[in-house]
Amino acid sequence: MFFPKLKAQSRQRRAVEQFAGLDRRPGSGAGCLREMENLWSGGYPALEVRPRRSVMAELTKPHAFLGREALVWVDGTGLYINGAKTAPVLSDGDKRLVCMGAYLLVWPDKVYINTQDFSDWGRLENTRQTSGEVTFALCDESGTALGEYTVRTYAPGEPETGDLWLDTSRPACVMRRYDGSAWLELEGVCTRISAANIGTGFSTGDGVTLSGCGSSELNGLHVLQAVGDNWIVVPALCRTLGSQTAMVTVMRTVPDMDFVVEQGNRLWGCKYGIVGGEAVNEIYACKLGDFRNWNSFAGLSTDSYAAARGSDGPFTGAAACQGGVVFFKENCMERVYPAAGGGHQIVTMACNGVKKGAGGTVAVADGVVYYLGMDGVYAFDGSVPVCVSRQLGEKRYAGGVGGGESGRYWLAARSSAGAWELLVYDTARKLWHREDDKEVVALSRYGGAMMLLCRDGTLLDTSGTYGTKEAQVDWSAETGDLGLYTPEHKYLERLQLRLELASGASATAYVCYDGGSSWEKAGSVTGDGRTGGYVMQVRPRRCGHLRLKLAGSGGCRLYSASAVYEKGSDGP
């Protein structure tokens, strides 16, 4: 008697050897992960646990952080450079730090300090008010008195060569010098204002505003021609001279600005709102090479700059890139093209701009500006902003902070509910990875690695180079639904995972069946120091579809995942 010959059920093997990072979209491809923690793209095409971080410093009240040649942070009201507390006392609140050469600028406090010489610090603004007698005298641009001169509406009779005449025949007075044949206008005539300490804190070339002078010609905006502790010289000529005891005020001011960046040896800033009772929608630039002066207008290519804009809405972010400056609003950008001759141009371009409240997410990585927009993360390479965060699914963020380094854009994003996520975008491979849920105050590159200043006061080195390294890293990786897209009622018979584990590290596999909420343990492996890899066999029970989660502690690299599918019945 012969039994009927049975056919073995057909099997199909599929392997994944390239893991494409985080992808929360339904139906994402094989090798994509719906959720993850503490993974990065450094091991691509394998899936790898991020390096252990190290703690560089512990702050009490973190407000700002910046890493350049020096490591700078603000803790409470103190400003620290390379761990040393400096003299400036700041207001208690979050700050914006901007570098210009060796100088560090702190906003909104408007404080500067030389990072190489801590004794060289001060405030960008300066105000002096007189309290005694103030005298006025005509002089040249260096402050030297002109000497005796005649004041009248007509020319003096029988003049000698070199005689001076203040011509008051016109509303604007003119100083003239007799050259032996005619009265010629004398150029460079200024007024010297003398009073105790009136010039302290000012420098030649400062743009200042004078008020309180008895002569109206002296009140207003001027560029100082010469300065001493007890005198200043302004390029103005008035017919009424002498002295007064009424208070005279001299001010060097810096506009209040929403965002400030450095480009081309200038600071550039923007402001939208009500200032002094007037609506303001302007872009500013300081004098070339002089961050103290924002009102120096002498008709030179090095002058300060200010321009009103017609685009609607508040400014939401700013970045210096590709030799220019970009100021963002939610629905457009103001792109500044600086010119060496001073003829700067600004072009308004309608586009998806930076989301309101997300100005801290603007960062430059590999010459491309990345930022959080209304419906995702955008990349601007100089043409048109393009969304690069479709893999993050429908989740939307309300704000956060960002930072750029070579090949990566870091985004600590905050949801509208207040939950945080630290995401990293690999700019070369176009991959997203999620690290953890730390609330980050600031990110900055230092020593070739990204540094994180967390709200709890911890300053972290993501490369683990500086400071004390953390213990084993807890990690996890969760797939989307497996089996929904297999034809002919195939079901997953087994999974074979090829891993490499550090000594003492562990990895455990869990399975969730048919859209349930509970996870069942399906296998585990522990690293014992062997040089070869490990193979984890996962044999799920028969189901319509499932989700796989790997979780563990310590260093781990997943090289491949091989799935064996078996054909089921043809019934529904």
Coordinates of C-alpha atoms in Angstrom, one line a residue:
M1 CA 0.0 0.0 0.0
F2 CA 1.3 3.4 -1.0
F3 CA 0.5 6.6 0.8
P4 CA -0.2 9.7 -1.3
K5 CA 2.8 11.8 -2.0
L6 CA 2.6 15.2 -0.2
K7 CA 4.1 18.4 -1.5
A8 CA 6.1 20.5 1.0
Q9 CA 4.5 23.9 1.6
S10 CA 6.2 26.5 -0.5
R11 CA 8.5 28.9 1.5
Q12 CA 9.9 32.3 0.5
R13 CA 12.8 34.0 2.2
R14 CA 13.3 37.7 2.3
A15 CA 16.3 39.5 3.7
V16 CA 16.9 43.0 4.8
E17 CA 20.5 44.2 4.8
Q18 CA 20.0 47.9 4.7
F19 CA 18.1 49.6 7.5
A20 CA 16.5 52.9 6.4
G21 CA 16.0 54.5 9.8
L22 CA 12.8 56.0 11.2
D23 CA 9.7 55.9 9.0
R24 CA 6.3 56.3 10.7
R25 CA 4.3 56.3 7.5
P26 CA 1.8 53.4 7.0
G27 CA 3.2 50.8 4.6
S28 CA 6.9 51.9 5.0
G29 CA 9.3 49.6 3.3
A30 CA 11.2 46.7 4.7
G31 CA 14.1 47.8 6.9
C32 CA 12.2 50.9 8.1
L33 CA 11.3 51.3 11.8
R34 CA 8.2 52.9 13.2
E35 CA 9.7 53.8 16.5
M36 CA 13.2 53.7 18.0
E37 CA 15.4 54.9 20.8
N38 CA 19.1 55.7 21.0
L39 CA 20.0 54.5 17.5
W40 CA 22.0 56.4 14.9
S41 CA 23.1 56.2 11.2
G42 CA 26.8 55.8 12.0
G43 CA 26.7 52.1 11.3
Y44 CA 24.7 52.3 8.1
P45 CA 23.7 50.0 6.3
A46 CA 23.6 48.2 9.6
L47 CA 21.4 49.3 12.5
E48 CA 23.6 50.5 15.3
V49 CA 23.3 51.8 18.9
R50 CA 24.6 55.4 19.2
P51 CA 27.9 56.0 21.0
R52 CA 27.9 56.5 24.7
R53 CA 27.6 60.2 25.7
S54 CA 29.8 61.9 28.3
V55 CA 29.0 64.6 30.9
M56 CA 31.2 67.7 30.4
A57 CA 29.6 69.9 33.0
E58 CA 26.7 70.3 35.4
L59 CA 24.8 73.6 35.3
T60 CA 22.4 74.9 37.9
K61 CA 20.2 77.1 35.7
P62 CA 21.1 76.7 32.0
H63 CA 20.1 79.5 29.6
A64 CA 22.5 79.2 26.6
F65 CA 25.4 77.4 25.1
L66 CA 27.8 77.9 22.2
G67 CA 30.9 76.0 21.1
R68 CA 33.4 77.5 18.8
E69 CA 37.1 78.0 19.7
A70 CA 35.9 78.4 23.2
L71 CA 33.2 76.6 25.1
V72 CA 30.7 79.1 26.3
W73 CA 27.5 78.8 28.4
V74 CA 25.2 80.9 30.6
D75 CA 24.3 79.5 34.0
G76 CA 21.8 81.7 35.8
T77 CA 23.2 85.3 35.6
G78 CA 26.8 84.1 35.0
L79 CA 28.7 83.9 31.7
Y80 CA 31.3 81.1 31.6
I81 CA 34.0 80.6 29.0
N82 CA 35.9 77.3 29.1
G83 CA 34.6 76.7 32.6
A84 CA 35.8 80.1 34.0
K85 CA 33.2 82.6 35.2
T86 CA 33.6 86.0 33.7
A87 CA 32.8 89.5 35.0
P88 CA 29.5 90.3 33.1
V89 CA 26.3 89.9 35.2
L90 CA 23.4 89.0 32.9
S91 CA 19.7 89.0 33.3
D92 CA 18.1 85.7 34.4
G93 CA 16.6 84.2 31.2
D94 CA 17.4 82.3 28.0
K95 CA 20.0 84.0 25.8
R96 CA 21.1 84.1 22.2
L97 CA 24.9 84.0 21.7
V98 CA 26.6 85.2 18.5
C99 CA 30.3 85.3 17.7
M100 CA 32.1 88.0 15.7
G101 CA 35.8 87.3 15.5
A102 CA 37.2 86.8 19.0
Y103 CA 34.2 88.6 20.5
L104 CA 31.1 87.0 21.9
L105 CA 27.8 89.0 21.9
V106 CA 25.0 88.2 24.3
W107 CA 21.4 89.0 23.4
P108 CA 19.0 90.5 24.6
D109 CA 21.4 91.9 27.3
K110 CA 23.6 93.6 24.5
V111 CA 26.8 92.6 26.2
Y112 CA 30.1 91.8 24.5
I113 CA 33.3 90.1 25.8
N114 CA 36.6 89.1 24.2
T115 CA 36.9 85.3 24.5
Q116 CA 40.7 85.7 24.5
D117 CA 40.9 88.5 27.0
F118 CA 38.1 88.4 29.6
S119 CA 39.0 91.9 30.8
D120 CA 37.8 93.3 27.4
W121 CA 34.1 93.4 27.9
G122 CA 31.3 95.9 28.1
R123 CA 27.9 96.9 26.9
L124 CA 27.0 97.7 23.3
E125 CA 25.0 100.7 24.3
N126 CA 26.3 103.8 26.2
T127 CA 24.5 106.8 27.6
R128 CA 26.1 109.9 29.2
Q129 CA 24.1 112.8 30.8
T130 CA 25.8 116.0 31.9
S131 CA 25.3 117.5 35.3
G132 CA 27.2 120.8 35.2
E133 CA 28.2 123.4 32.7
V134 CA 28.3 122.4 29.0
T135 CA 30.3 124.6 26.6
F136 CA 30.2 124.7 22.8
A137 CA 32.9 125.8 20.4
L138 CA 33.6 125.6 16.7
C139 CA 36.6 123.4 15.7
D140 CA 38.0 121.2 13.0
E141 CA 37.5 117.4 12.8
S142 CA 40.2 116.7 15.3
G143 CA 38.7 119.0 17.9
T144 CA 41.2 121.9 17.5
A145 CA 39.6 125.3 18.0
L146 CA 39.2 127.4 14.8
G147 CA 40.2 130.6 16.6
E148 CA 38.7 134.0 16.1
Y149 CA 36.1 134.6 13.4
T150 CA 33.5 137.2 12.4
V151 CA 29.8 136.5 12.6
R152 CA 27.6 138.6 10.3
T153 CA 25.3 138.3 7.3
Y154 CA 27.7 140.1 4.9
A155 CA 31.5 139.8 4.2
P156 CA 33.9 141.7 6.4
G157 CA 35.7 144.7 4.8
E158 CA 39.5 144.7 4.3
P159 CA 40.1 141.1 5.2
E160 CA 43.5 139.5 5.5
T161 CA 44.5 136.1 4.1
G162 CA 43.3 133.4 6.5
D163 CA 40.6 135.4 8.2
L164 CA 37.4 133.5 9.1
W165 CA 33.8 134.6 8.6
L166 CA 30.7 132.8 9.8
D167 CA 28.2 133.6 7.0
T168 CA 24.7 133.8 8.6
S169 CA 22.9 135.2 5.6
R170 CA 21.3 131.8 4.9
P171 CA 19.3 129.5 7.2
A172 CA 22.2 127.1 7.2
C173 CA 25.3 128.9 8.4
V174 CA 28.6 128.5 6.4
M175 CA 32.1 129.1 7.7
R176 CA 34.3 130.9 5.1
R177 CA 38.1 131.5 4.9
Y178 CA 39.6 134.4 2.9
D179 CA 42.3 133.1 0.6
G180 CA 43.6 136.5 -0.5
S181 CA 41.1 137.0 -3.3
A182 CA 37.8 135.4 -2.3
W183 CA 35.8 134.0 0.6
L184 CA 35.8 130.2 0.2
E185 CA 33.7 127.7 2.2
L186 CA 35.7 126.0 4.8
E187 CA 35.0 122.2 5.0
G188 CA 35.2 120.0 8.0
V189 CA 33.8 122.5 10.5
C190 CA 32.5 120.8 13.6
T191 CA 31.3 121.7 17.1
R192 CA 33.2 120.7 20.2
I193 CA 31.0 120.0 23.2
S194 CA 32.8 119.9 26.5
A195 CA 31.5 118.7 29.8
A196 CA 32.7 116.4 32.6
N197 CA 32.7 112.7 31.4
I198 CA 30.6 113.5 28.4
G199 CA 32.9 111.4 26.1
T200 CA 33.5 108.4 28.5
G201 CA 32.7 105.1 26.8
F202 CA 32.5 106.6 23.3
S203 CA 35.0 106.2 20.3
T204 CA 35.7 108.1 17.2
G205 CA 33.2 107.0 14.5
D206 CA 30.4 106.1 16.9
G207 CA 26.9 107.0 15.7
V208 CA 25.3 108.8 18.6
T209 CA 22.0 110.7 19.3
L210 CA 22.3 114.1 21.1
S211 CA 19.4 115.8 22.9
G212 CA 19.1 118.7 25.2
C213 CA 21.4 121.1 23.4
G214 CA 20.2 124.7 23.2
S215 CA 21.0 124.9 19.5
S216 CA 18.7 122.7 17.5
E217 CA 21.4 122.0 14.9
L218 CA 23.2 119.9 17.4
N219 CA 20.3 117.7 18.5
G220 CA 19.8 114.5 16.5
L221 CA 21.9 111.7 15.1
H222 CA 25.7 112.4 14.5
V223 CA 28.9 110.5 13.8
L224 CA 31.5 111.5 16.3
Q225 CA 34.6 112.9 14.6
A226 CA 36.9 112.9 17.7
V227 CA 36.4 112.0 21.4
G228 CA 38.0 112.6 24.7
D229 CA 36.8 111.8 28.2
N230 CA 35.4 115.3 28.7
W231 CA 34.6 116.3 25.2
I232 CA 33.2 115.1 21.9
V233 CA 33.2 116.6 18.4
V234 CA 30.1 116.4 16.1
P235 CA 30.0 117.4 12.4
A236 CA 27.5 120.2 12.9
L237 CA 27.8 124.0 12.7
C238 CA 25.5 126.3 14.7
R239 CA 25.3 130.0 14.9
T240 CA 24.6 130.1 18.6
L241 CA 27.5 129.1 20.8
G242 CA 28.5 129.6 24.4
S243 CA 27.5 127.4 27.4
Q244 CA 24.5 126.0 29.2
T245 CA 23.7 124.2 32.5
A246 CA 20.7 122.3 31.1
M247 CA 21.4 118.6 30.9
V248 CA 22.7 117.2 27.6
T249 CA 22.3 113.5 26.8
V250 CA 24.5 111.5 24.4
M251 CA 23.4 108.0 23.5
R252 CA 24.9 105.2 21.5
T253 CA 21.9 102.8 21.0
V254 CA 21.4 99.3 19.5
P255 CA 18.0 98.4 18.2
D256 CA 16.0 95.7 19.9
M257 CA 16.1 92.7 17.5
D258 CA 14.3 89.4 17.3
F259 CA 17.2 87.5 15.7
V260 CA 20.9 88.3 15.2
V261 CA 23.5 86.5 13.0
E262 CA 27.0 87.3 11.8
Q263 CA 27.9 87.5 8.1
G264 CA 30.8 89.3 6.3
N265 CA 32.2 90.9 9.5
R266 CA 28.8 92.5 10.3
L267 CA 26.0 91.6 12.6
W268 CA 22.6 91.4 10.9
G269 CA 19.3 91.6 12.8
C270 CA 15.6 92.0 12.3
K271 CA 12.7 93.4 14.3
Y272 CA 8.9 93.2 13.9
G273 CA 6.5 94.9 16.3
I274 CA 5.9 98.2 18.1
V275 CA 9.0 100.2 19.2
G276 CA 8.6 103.6 20.8
G277 CA 4.9 103.6 19.8
E278 CA 5.6 103.0 16.1
A279 CA 5.2 99.9 14.0
V280 CA 8.6 98.4 13.0
N281 CA 9.3 95.8 10.3
E282 CA 13.0 96.3 9.6
I283 CA 16.3 94.6 8.9
Y284 CA 19.5 96.1 10.4
A285 CA 23.3 95.7 10.0
C286 CA 26.0 97.1 12.2
K287 CA 28.9 99.1 11.0
L288 CA 31.5 97.0 9.2
G289 CA 33.7 95.4 11.8
D290 CA 32.1 97.4 14.7
F291 CA 29.3 95.5 16.5
R292 CA 28.7 98.5 18.8
N293 CA 27.5 100.9 16.1
W294 CA 24.1 100.5 14.4
N295 CA 23.5 104.2 13.7
S296 CA 26.7 105.3 12.0
F297 CA 25.7 106.9 8.7
A298 CA 28.5 108.9 7.1
G299 CA 28.0 108.0 3.5
L300 CA 30.7 105.3 3.5
S301 CA 30.6 101.7 2.3
T302 CA 31.3 100.7 5.9
D303 CA 28.2 102.4 7.3
S304 CA 25.5 100.8 9.3
Y305 CA 22.4 99.6 7.4
A306 CA 18.7 99.7 8.0
A307 CA 15.8 98.9 5.6
A308 CA 12.1 98.7 6.1
R309 CA 10.3 95.6 4.7
G310 CA 6.8 95.3 3.2
S311 CA 6.2 91.6 3.9
D312 CA 3.6 90.8 6.5
G313 CA 4.0 89.0 9.8
P314 CA 6.7 88.7 12.5
F315 CA 10.2 87.4 11.8
T316 CA 10.5 83.7 12.9
G317 CA 14.2 82.9 12.3
A318 CA 17.5 83.9 10.7
A319 CA 20.5 82.2 9.2
A320 CA 23.8 83.2 7.6
C321 CA 24.5 81.0 4.6
Q322 CA 26.1 81.0 1.1
G323 CA 27.7 84.5 1.6
G324 CA 24.4 86.1 2.5
V325 CA 21.7 86.3 5.2
V326 CA 18.2 84.9 5.3
F327 CA 15.5 86.2 7.6
F328 CA 12.4 84.0 7.7
K329 CA 8.8 84.6 8.3
E330 CA 6.1 81.8 8.3
N331 CA 5.2 82.3 4.7
C332 CA 8.2 83.9 3.1
M333 CA 11.9 84.7 3.5
E334 CA 13.8 88.0 3.2
R335 CA 17.1 87.1 1.5
V336 CA 19.9 89.7 2.0
Y337 CA 22.7 90.0 -0.6
P338 CA 25.5 92.0 1.1
A339 CA 27.7 94.2 -1.2
A340 CA 31.2 95.4 -0.5
G341 CA 30.3 98.8 -1.7
G342 CA 27.4 99.1 0.7
G343 CA 24.7 98.7 -1.8
H344 CA 23.1 95.7 -0.1
Q345 CA 20.0 94.2 -1.7
I346 CA 17.1 92.4 -0.2
V347 CA 14.7 90.1 -2.1
T348 CA 11.4 88.8 -0.7
M349 CA 10.5 85.2 -1.7
A350 CA 7.2 83.5 -0.9
C351 CA 7.9 80.0 0.5
N352 CA 7.3 77.7 3.5
G353 CA 9.2 79.6 6.1
V354 CA 10.1 78.9 9.8
K355 CA 7.2 78.2 12.1
K356 CA 6.5 80.8 14.7
G357 CA 8.2 79.8 17.9
A358 CA 10.7 77.5 16.1
G359 CA 13.4 80.1 15.4
G360 CA 15.9 78.0 17.5
T361 CA 15.6 75.1 15.0
V362 CA 17.3 77.0 12.2
A363 CA 20.8 75.6 11.6
V364 CA 23.3 75.1 8.8
A365 CA 24.7 71.7 7.9
D366 CA 27.0 71.2 4.9
G367 CA 26.0 74.6 3.5
V368 CA 22.2 73.9 3.7
V369 CA 19.8 75.6 6.0
Y370 CA 17.5 73.3 7.9
Y371 CA 14.5 74.4 10.0
L372 CA 11.1 73.5 11.3
G373 CA 8.3 74.8 9.2
M374 CA 4.5 74.7 9.5
D375 CA 4.2 71.1 8.3
G376 CA 7.6 69.5 8.7
V377 CA 11.4 70.0 8.5
Y378 CA 12.7 71.9 5.5
A379 CA 16.0 72.2 3.7
F380 CA 17.0 75.4 1.9
D381 CA 20.0 75.1 -0.4
G382 CA 19.7 78.5 -2.1
S383 CA 16.9 77.6 -4.5
V384 CA 13.5 76.6 -3.0
P385 CA 12.9 75.1 0.5
V386 CA 12.1 71.3 0.3
C387 CA 10.4 69.2 3.0
V388 CA 12.8 66.4 4.2
S389 CA 10.7 65.0 7.1
R390 CA 7.9 63.0 5.4
Q391 CA 9.3 59.9 7.2
L392 CA 8.2 61.4 10.5
G393 CA 4.6 60.9 9.5
E394 CA 1.7 63.0 10.6
K395 CA 3.3 64.1 13.9
R396 CA 3.7 67.9 14.1
Y397 CA 6.0 69.9 16.4
A398 CA 5.5 73.3 17.9
G399 CA 9.1 74.3 18.4
G400 CA 12.5 73.3 19.6
V401 CA 16.2 73.9 18.9
G402 CA 18.5 72.6 16.2
G403 CA 22.2 72.3 15.4
G404 CA 24.3 71.4 12.3
E405 CA 27.5 69.4 12.0
S406 CA 29.2 67.7 9.1
G407 CA 26.7 65.3 7.6
R408 CA 24.0 65.7 10.3
Y409 CA 21.2 68.0 11.3
W410 CA 20.1 67.6 15.0
L411 CA 16.6 68.6 16.0
A412 CA 15.3 68.6 19.6
A413 CA 11.6 69.0 18.8
R414 CA 8.8 69.9 21.2
S415 CA 5.2 68.8 20.5
S416 CA 2.2 71.0 21.3
A417 CA 1.7 68.8 24.4
G418 CA 5.2 69.6 25.7
A419 CA 6.8 66.2 24.9
W420 CA 10.3 66.3 23.5
E421 CA 12.1 64.2 20.9
L422 CA 15.8 64.3 19.9
L423 CA 16.0 63.5 16.2
V424 CA 19.0 63.3 13.9
Y425 CA 18.8 63.7 10.1
D426 CA 21.6 62.1 8.0
T427 CA 22.0 64.7 5.3
A428 CA 23.9 62.4 2.9
R429 CA 21.7 59.3 3.2
K430 CA 18.4 61.1 3.9
L431 CA 17.7 59.1 7.0
W432 CA 16.1 60.0 10.3
H433 CA 16.9 58.4 13.6
R434 CA 15.5 59.1 17.1
E435 CA 17.7 59.2 20.1
D436 CA 15.7 60.0 23.2
D437 CA 13.3 62.4 24.8
K438 CA 15.7 64.9 26.5
E439 CA 14.6 68.5 26.7
V440 CA 17.5 70.4 25.1
V441 CA 18.2 74.2 25.6
A442 CA 20.9 74.5 23.0
L443 CA 23.0 72.5 20.6
S444 CA 26.4 73.5 19.2
R445 CA 29.4 71.8 17.6
Y446 CA 32.6 71.7 19.5
G447 CA 35.8 69.8 18.8
G448 CA 34.1 68.0 15.8
A449 CA 31.2 66.7 17.8
M450 CA 27.7 67.9 18.7
M451 CA 27.2 69.1 22.3
L452 CA 23.8 69.2 24.0
L453 CA 22.8 71.5 26.9
C454 CA 19.8 69.9 28.6
R455 CA 17.2 71.7 30.6
D456 CA 18.3 69.7 33.7
G457 CA 21.6 71.4 33.5
T458 CA 23.7 68.6 32.0
L459 CA 26.1 69.5 29.2
L460 CA 26.6 66.4 27.1
D461 CA 29.2 65.4 24.5
T462 CA 27.4 63.1 22.1
S463 CA 30.7 61.5 20.9
G464 CA 31.9 60.7 24.5
T465 CA 35.2 62.3 23.9
Y466 CA 35.2 64.8 26.8
G467 CA 34.1 64.2 30.4
T468 CA 32.8 61.1 32.1
K469 CA 31.0 58.5 29.9
E470 CA 27.5 57.2 30.7
A471 CA 26.9 53.6 31.5
Q472 CA 25.3 51.1 29.1
V473 CA 22.9 52.7 26.6
D474 CA 19.3 51.4 26.7
W475 CA 17.9 51.1 23.2
S476 CA 15.0 49.8 21.2
A477 CA 13.8 49.4 17.6
E478 CA 10.2 48.7 16.6
T479 CA 9.0 47.7 13.1
G480 CA 5.8 48.5 11.4
D481 CA 3.2 45.7 10.6
L482 CA 4.8 42.7 9.0
G483 CA 2.7 40.4 6.9
L484 CA 0.0 42.9 5.8
Y485 CA 1.6 43.2 2.3
T486 CA 2.4 39.6 1.6
P487 CA 0.1 38.1 -1.1
E488 CA -1.6 34.7 -1.2
H489 CA -2.2 34.5 2.6
K490 CA 1.4 34.0 3.4
Y491 CA 2.4 34.0 7.1
L492 CA 5.7 34.6 8.8
E493 CA 7.2 31.3 9.9
R494 CA 10.4 32.6 11.5
L495 CA 12.8 35.5 11.7
Q496 CA 16.6 35.2 11.8
L497 CA 18.5 38.2 13.1
R498 CA 22.2 38.6 12.7
L499 CA 23.7 40.8 15.4
E500 CA 27.0 41.9 16.9
L501 CA 26.9 42.5 20.6
A502 CA 29.5 44.1 22.9
S503 CA 30.7 42.2 25.9
G504 CA 28.0 42.3 28.6
A505 CA 25.4 43.8 26.2
S506 CA 22.0 42.1 25.7
A507 CA 19.2 42.1 23.1
T508 CA 15.7 40.8 23.5
A509 CA 13.0 40.3 20.8
Y510 CA 9.3 40.9 21.5
V511 CA 6.3 40.3 19.2
C512 CA 2.9 41.9 19.1
Y513 CA 0.3 40.0 17.2
D514 CA -2.6 41.2 14.9
G515 CA -2.5 44.9 16.0
G516 CA -2.7 44.1 19.8
S517 CA -1.2 46.2 22.5
S518 CA 0.7 43.5 24.5
W519 CA 4.2 42.3 23.7
E520 CA 5.4 38.7 24.1
K521 CA 9.0 37.8 24.6
A522 CA 10.3 35.7 21.6
G523 CA 14.0 35.4 22.2
S524 CA 17.1 37.0 23.7
V525 CA 20.9 36.9 23.5
T526 CA 23.7 38.2 25.6
G527 CA 27.2 39.2 24.5
D528 CA 30.0 37.1 25.9
G529 CA 33.0 38.7 24.2
R530 CA 33.2 36.4 21.2
T531 CA 34.5 38.0 18.0
G532 CA 31.9 36.5 15.7
G533 CA 28.3 37.7 15.5
Y534 CA 25.2 36.2 17.1
V535 CA 22.1 34.7 15.4
M536 CA 18.8 35.2 17.1
Q537 CA 16.0 32.9 15.9
V538 CA 12.4 34.3 16.4
R539 CA 9.6 31.9 15.8
P540 CA 6.2 33.7 16.1
R541 CA 2.9 31.9 16.3
R542 CA 0.7 31.9 13.3
C543 CA -1.1 35.2 12.8
G544 CA -2.4 37.6 10.2
H545 CA 0.4 40.2 10.9
L546 CA 2.7 41.2 13.6
R547 CA 5.1 43.8 14.9
L548 CA 8.7 43.1 16.0
K549 CA 10.5 45.0 18.7
L550 CA 14.2 44.6 19.7
A551 CA 15.3 46.1 23.0
G552 CA 18.5 45.9 24.8
S553 CA 21.3 47.5 26.7
G554 CA 24.9 48.1 25.6
G555 CA 26.5 48.2 22.2
C556 CA 24.7 46.4 19.4
R557 CA 24.8 46.3 15.6
L558 CA 22.1 44.5 13.6
Y559 CA 23.5 43.4 10.3
S560 CA 20.6 41.7 8.7
A561 CA 17.1 40.4 9.3
S562 CA 15.9 37.3 7.3
A563 CA 12.2 36.4 7.2
V564 CA 10.8 33.0 6.0
Y565 CA 7.2 33.2 4.8
E566 CA 5.1 30.1 4.3
K567 CA 1.9 29.9 2.2
G568 CA -1.3 29.4 4.1
S569 CA -4.7 28.2 3.0
D570 CA -6.5 29.9 0.1
G571 CA -9.6 30.6 2.3
P572 CA -10.6 34.0 3.5

